PDB file of C-alpha atoms in Angstrom:
ATOM      1  CA  UNK A   1     -63.328-115.241 -77.481  1.00  0.00           C
ATOM      2  CA  UNK A   2     -60.983-114.386 -80.284  1.00  0.00           C
ATOM      3  CA  UNK A   3     -57.598-113.075 -79.665  1.00  0.00           C
ATOM      4  CA  UNK A   4     -58.562-109.899 -81.749  1.00  0.00           C
ATOM      5  CA  UNK A   5     -61.476-109.492 -79.246  1.00  0.00           C
ATOM      6  CA  UNK A   6     -58.981-109.751 -76.117  1.00  0.00           C
ATOM      7  CA  UNK A   7     -56.664-107.140 -77.285  1.00  0.00           C
ATOM      8  CA  UNK A   8     -59.303-104.402 -78.113  1.00  0.00           C
ATOM      9  CA  UNK A   9     -60.842-105.161 -74.959  1.00  0.00           C
ATOM     10  CA  UNK A  10     -57.724-105.137 -72.776  1.00  0.00           C
ATOM     11  CA  UNK A  11     -56.913-101.614 -75.052  1.00  0.00           C
ATOM     12  CA  UNK A  12     -59.935-100.446 -74.227  1.00  0.00           C
ATOM     13  CA  UNK A  13     -59.213-101.048 -70.307  1.00  0.00           C
ATOM     14  CA  UNK A  14     -55.932 -99.812 -70.488  1.00  0.00           C
ATOM     15  CA  UNK A  15     -56.820 -96.601 -71.999  1.00  0.00           C
ATOM     16  CA  UNK A  16     -59.662 -95.872 -70.053  1.00  0.00           C
ATOM     17  CA  UNK A  17     -57.533 -96.654 -66.400  1.00  0.00           C
ATOM     18  CA  UNK A  18     -54.782 -94.199 -67.605  1.00  0.00           C
ATOM     19  CA  UNK A  19     -58.066 -91.468 -67.570  1.00  0.00           C
ATOM     20  CA  UNK A  20     -59.172 -92.448 -64.283  1.00  0.00           C
ATOM     21  CA  UNK A  21     -55.628 -92.470 -62.752  1.00  0.00           C
ATOM     22  CA  UNK A  22     -54.082 -89.528 -63.973  1.00  0.00           C
ATOM     23  CA  UNK A  23     -54.532 -86.760 -61.394  1.00  0.00           C
ATOM     24  CA  UNK A  24     -54.294 -82.852 -62.397  1.00  0.00           C
ATOM     25  CA  UNK A  25     -50.983 -81.109 -60.669  1.00  0.00           C
ATOM     26  CA  UNK A  26     -51.625 -79.456 -57.246  1.00  0.00           C
ATOM     27  CA  UNK A  27     -52.916 -75.772 -57.129  1.00  0.00           C
ATOM     28  CA  UNK A  28     -51.453 -73.351 -54.236  1.00  0.00           C
ATOM     29  CA  UNK A  29     -53.497 -73.212 -51.432  1.00  0.00           C
ATOM     30  CA  UNK A  30     -52.018 -70.868 -49.614  1.00  0.00           C
ATOM     31  CA  UNK A  31     -51.519 -66.979 -49.335  1.00  0.00           C
ATOM     32  CA  UNK A  32     -49.339 -65.574 -52.131  1.00  0.00           C
ATOM     33  CA  UNK A  33     -45.938 -63.963 -51.169  1.00  0.00           C
ATOM     34  CA  UNK A  34     -45.517 -60.361 -53.033  1.00  0.00           C
ATOM     35  CA  UNK A  35     -42.647 -59.900 -54.847  1.00  0.00           C
ATOM     36  CA  UNK A  36     -39.852 -57.812 -52.833  1.00  0.00           C
ATOM     37  CA  UNK A  37     -38.248 -54.751 -54.151  1.00  0.00           C
ATOM     38  CA  UNK A  38     -39.674 -51.187 -54.456  1.00  0.00           C
ATOM     39  CA  UNK A  39     -43.544 -51.083 -54.879  1.00  0.00           C
ATOM     40  CA  UNK A  40     -44.498 -49.668 -58.927  1.00  0.00           C
ATOM     41  CA  UNK A  41     -47.898 -48.979 -57.014  1.00  0.00           C
ATOM     42  CA  UNK A  42     -48.430 -45.034 -55.973  1.00  0.00           C
ATOM     43  CA  UNK A  43     -48.775 -44.810 -52.183  1.00  0.00           C
ATOM     44  CA  UNK A  44     -52.289 -44.962 -50.807  1.00  0.00           C
ATOM     45  CA  UNK A  45     -51.228 -43.663 -47.467  1.00  0.00           C
ATOM     46  CA  UNK A  46     -52.631 -40.315 -46.904  1.00  0.00           C
ATOM     47  CA  UNK A  47     -49.817 -37.319 -46.134  1.00  0.00           C
ATOM     48  CA  UNK A  48     -51.685 -35.622 -43.212  1.00  0.00           C
ATOM     49  CA  UNK A  49     -54.833 -35.954 -41.328  1.00  0.00           C
ATOM     50  CA  UNK A  50     -57.717 -36.502 -42.679  1.00  0.00           C
ATOM     51  CA  UNK A  51     -61.347 -34.794 -42.094  1.00  0.00           C
ATOM     52  CA  UNK A  52     -64.254 -36.394 -43.219  1.00  0.00           C
ATOM     53  CA  UNK A  53     -66.602 -34.113 -45.261  1.00  0.00           C
ATOM     54  CA  UNK A  54     -69.177 -32.592 -43.103  1.00  0.00           C
ATOM     55  CA  UNK A  55     -72.891 -33.983 -43.049  1.00  0.00           C
ATOM     56  CA  UNK A  56     -75.229 -32.713 -44.868  1.00  0.00           C
ATOM     57  CA  UNK A  57     -77.947 -30.646 -42.679  1.00  0.00           C
ATOM     58  CA  UNK A  58     -81.187 -31.942 -42.656  1.00  0.00           C
ATOM     59  CA  UNK A  59     -84.101 -30.063 -44.591  1.00  0.00           C
ATOM     60  CA  UNK A  60     -86.209 -31.921 -42.587  1.00  0.00           C
ATOM     61  CA  UNK A  61     -87.047 -32.486 -38.639  1.00  0.00           C
ATOM     62  CA  UNK A  62     -87.275 -35.730 -37.559  1.00  0.00           C
ATOM     63  CA  UNK A  63     -89.814 -34.241 -35.084  1.00  0.00           C
ATOM     64  CA  UNK A  64     -91.870 -31.849 -36.117  1.00  0.00           C
ATOM     65  CA  UNK A  65     -94.157 -31.503 -39.117  1.00  0.00           C
ATOM     66  CA  UNK A  66     -93.492 -29.034 -42.097  1.00  0.00           C
ATOM     67  CA  UNK A  67     -95.524 -25.908 -42.508  1.00  0.00           C
ATOM     68  CA  UNK A  68     -98.367 -26.936 -44.847  1.00  0.00           C
ATOM     69  CA  UNK A  69     -98.185 -25.704 -48.456  1.00  0.00           C
ATOM     70  CA  UNK A  70     -95.143 -23.726 -47.873  1.00  0.00           C
ATOM     71  CA  UNK A  71     -91.807 -23.373 -48.921  1.00  0.00           C
ATOM     72  CA  UNK A  72     -89.111 -24.211 -46.392  1.00  0.00           C
ATOM     73  CA  UNK A  73     -86.081 -25.587 -44.803  1.00  0.00           C
ATOM     74  CA  UNK A  74     -85.390 -26.767 -40.856  1.00  0.00           C
ATOM     75  CA  UNK A  75     -82.831 -25.541 -38.997  1.00  0.00           C
ATOM     76  CA  UNK A  76     -81.177 -27.728 -37.082  1.00  0.00           C
ATOM     77  CA  UNK A  77     -79.469 -25.028 -34.861  1.00  0.00           C
ATOM     78  CA  UNK A  78     -83.109 -22.741 -33.817  1.00  0.00           C
ATOM     79  CA  UNK A  79     -85.307 -25.947 -34.126  1.00  0.00           C
ATOM     80  CA  UNK A  80     -87.917 -24.180 -35.995  1.00  0.00           C
ATOM     81  CA  UNK A  81     -88.621 -24.692 -39.939  1.00  0.00           C
ATOM     82  CA  UNK A  82     -87.413 -21.558 -42.190  1.00  0.00           C
ATOM     83  CA  UNK A  83     -89.795 -20.482 -44.495  1.00  0.00           C
ATOM     84  CA  UNK A  84     -88.224 -19.312 -47.476  1.00  0.00           C
ATOM     85  CA  UNK A  85     -90.602 -16.869 -49.239  1.00  0.00           C
ATOM     86  CA  UNK A  86     -91.205 -14.874 -46.417  1.00  0.00           C
ATOM     87  CA  UNK A  87     -88.242 -13.269 -44.207  1.00  0.00           C
ATOM     88  CA  UNK A  88     -87.784 -13.945 -40.405  1.00  0.00           C
ATOM     89  CA  UNK A  89     -90.943 -15.785 -41.001  1.00  0.00           C
ATOM     90  CA  UNK A  90     -90.389 -19.305 -38.871  1.00  0.00           C
ATOM     91  CA  UNK A  91     -92.431 -22.157 -38.292  1.00  0.00           C
ATOM     92  CA  UNK A  92     -93.012 -24.899 -35.712  1.00  0.00           C
ATOM     93  CA  UNK A  93     -96.030 -27.317 -34.043  1.00  0.00           C
ATOM     94  CA  UNK A  94     -98.739 -25.654 -35.953  1.00  0.00           C
ATOM     95  CA  UNK A  95     -97.637 -21.778 -34.881  1.00  0.00           C
ATOM     96  CA  UNK A  96     -95.908 -19.365 -37.128  1.00  0.00           C
ATOM     97  CA  UNK A  97     -93.723 -17.035 -35.902  1.00  0.00           C
ATOM     98  CA  UNK A  98     -92.273 -13.363 -37.225  1.00  0.00           C
ATOM     99  CA  UNK A  99     -89.346 -11.500 -35.767  1.00  0.00           C
ATOM    100  CA  UNK A 100     -89.540  -7.731 -36.759  1.00  0.00           C
ATOM    101  CA  UNK A 101     -87.886  -5.425 -34.675  1.00  0.00           C
ATOM    102  CA  UNK A 102     -90.267  -8.050 -31.977  1.00  0.00           C
ATOM    103  CA  UNK A 103     -91.880 -11.484 -31.698  1.00  0.00           C
ATOM    104  CA  UNK A 104     -95.257 -11.836 -33.273  1.00  0.00           C
ATOM    105  CA  UNK A 105     -96.923 -14.957 -33.889  1.00  0.00           C
ATOM    106  CA  UNK A 106    -100.000 -16.597 -35.799  1.00  0.00           C
ATOM    107  CA  UNK A 107    -101.973 -20.121 -36.715  1.00  0.00           C
ATOM    108  CA  UNK A 108    -101.214 -18.510 -40.676  1.00  0.00           C
ATOM    109  CA  UNK A 109     -98.371 -17.136 -42.188  1.00  0.00           C
ATOM    110  CA  UNK A 110    -100.593 -14.045 -43.023  1.00  0.00           C
ATOM    111  CA  UNK A 111    -101.354 -13.296 -39.840  1.00  0.00           C
ATOM    112  CA  UNK A 112    -103.278 -12.128 -37.893  1.00  0.00           C
ATOM    113  CA  UNK A 113    -100.062 -11.590 -36.335  1.00  0.00           C
ATOM    114  CA  UNK A 114     -99.816 -11.674 -31.908  1.00  0.00           C
ATOM    115  CA  UNK A 115     -97.396  -9.876 -30.327  1.00  0.00           C
ATOM    116  CA  UNK A 116     -95.548 -12.333 -27.961  1.00  0.00           C
ATOM    117  CA  UNK A 117     -92.913 -11.912 -25.806  1.00  0.00           C
ATOM    118  CA  UNK A 118     -89.424 -14.064 -25.697  1.00  0.00           C
ATOM    119  CA  UNK A 119     -91.090 -17.008 -23.725  1.00  0.00           C
ATOM    120  CA  UNK A 120     -93.412 -17.200 -26.530  1.00  0.00           C
ATOM    121  CA  UNK A 121     -91.149 -18.569 -29.079  1.00  0.00           C
ATOM    122  CA  UNK A 122     -88.908 -21.704 -29.680  1.00  0.00           C
ATOM    123  CA  UNK A 123     -85.905 -21.934 -27.186  1.00  0.00           C
ATOM    124  CA  UNK A 124     -83.385 -21.898 -30.572  1.00  0.00           C
ATOM    125  CA  UNK A 125     -85.461 -18.876 -32.119  1.00  0.00           C
ATOM    126  CA  UNK A 126     -84.966 -16.912 -28.747  1.00  0.00           C
ATOM    127  CA  UNK A 127     -81.172 -17.437 -28.464  1.00  0.00           C
ATOM    128  CA  UNK A 128     -80.715 -16.738 -32.269  1.00  0.00           C
ATOM    129  CA  UNK A 129     -82.328 -13.145 -32.394  1.00  0.00           C
ATOM    130  CA  UNK A 130     -81.935 -11.955 -29.025  1.00  0.00           C
ATOM    131  CA  UNK A 131     -82.985  -8.675 -27.849  1.00  0.00           C
TER     132      UNK A 131
END
C-alpha cells in the first residue's frame, strides 16, 4: 500500500471515529426550580367561596315519554310534562290533566274531560295545586 493511501485511510478512520465518540451535552432531567421573588402572574385563587353554576333543568323525563304531537317541557318538581300551548294542562303516562278550579283528566289534550279528585292526579302535581 502506498503512503498516500495509508494517510488517506488513516484520516478517514480518525475522522469517522471522532463522530462516533462525540456525545451531545446532557439535558436536564429533573424538575425545574421556579425563580425566587415576587410573581409577575396574577393570582388565580378566588377571593371568596365559589358556587358552581346551577345545573340546567332537563327538558325531558328519563322515565316518562313526552306527549305525542304537543309542545311541552318536563317539570321535575311536579314530575309531569307541562303543555306549552295550553294553560294549566299537563301530561304523564298517556293521560292529560287540567286544572280549572278542580282537576279533570282526559286521554286527549282537547278532551272530553272527566272530573277527578286529587287522588286521580300525579302526587307532584296535586302538591303544586293543593286545594
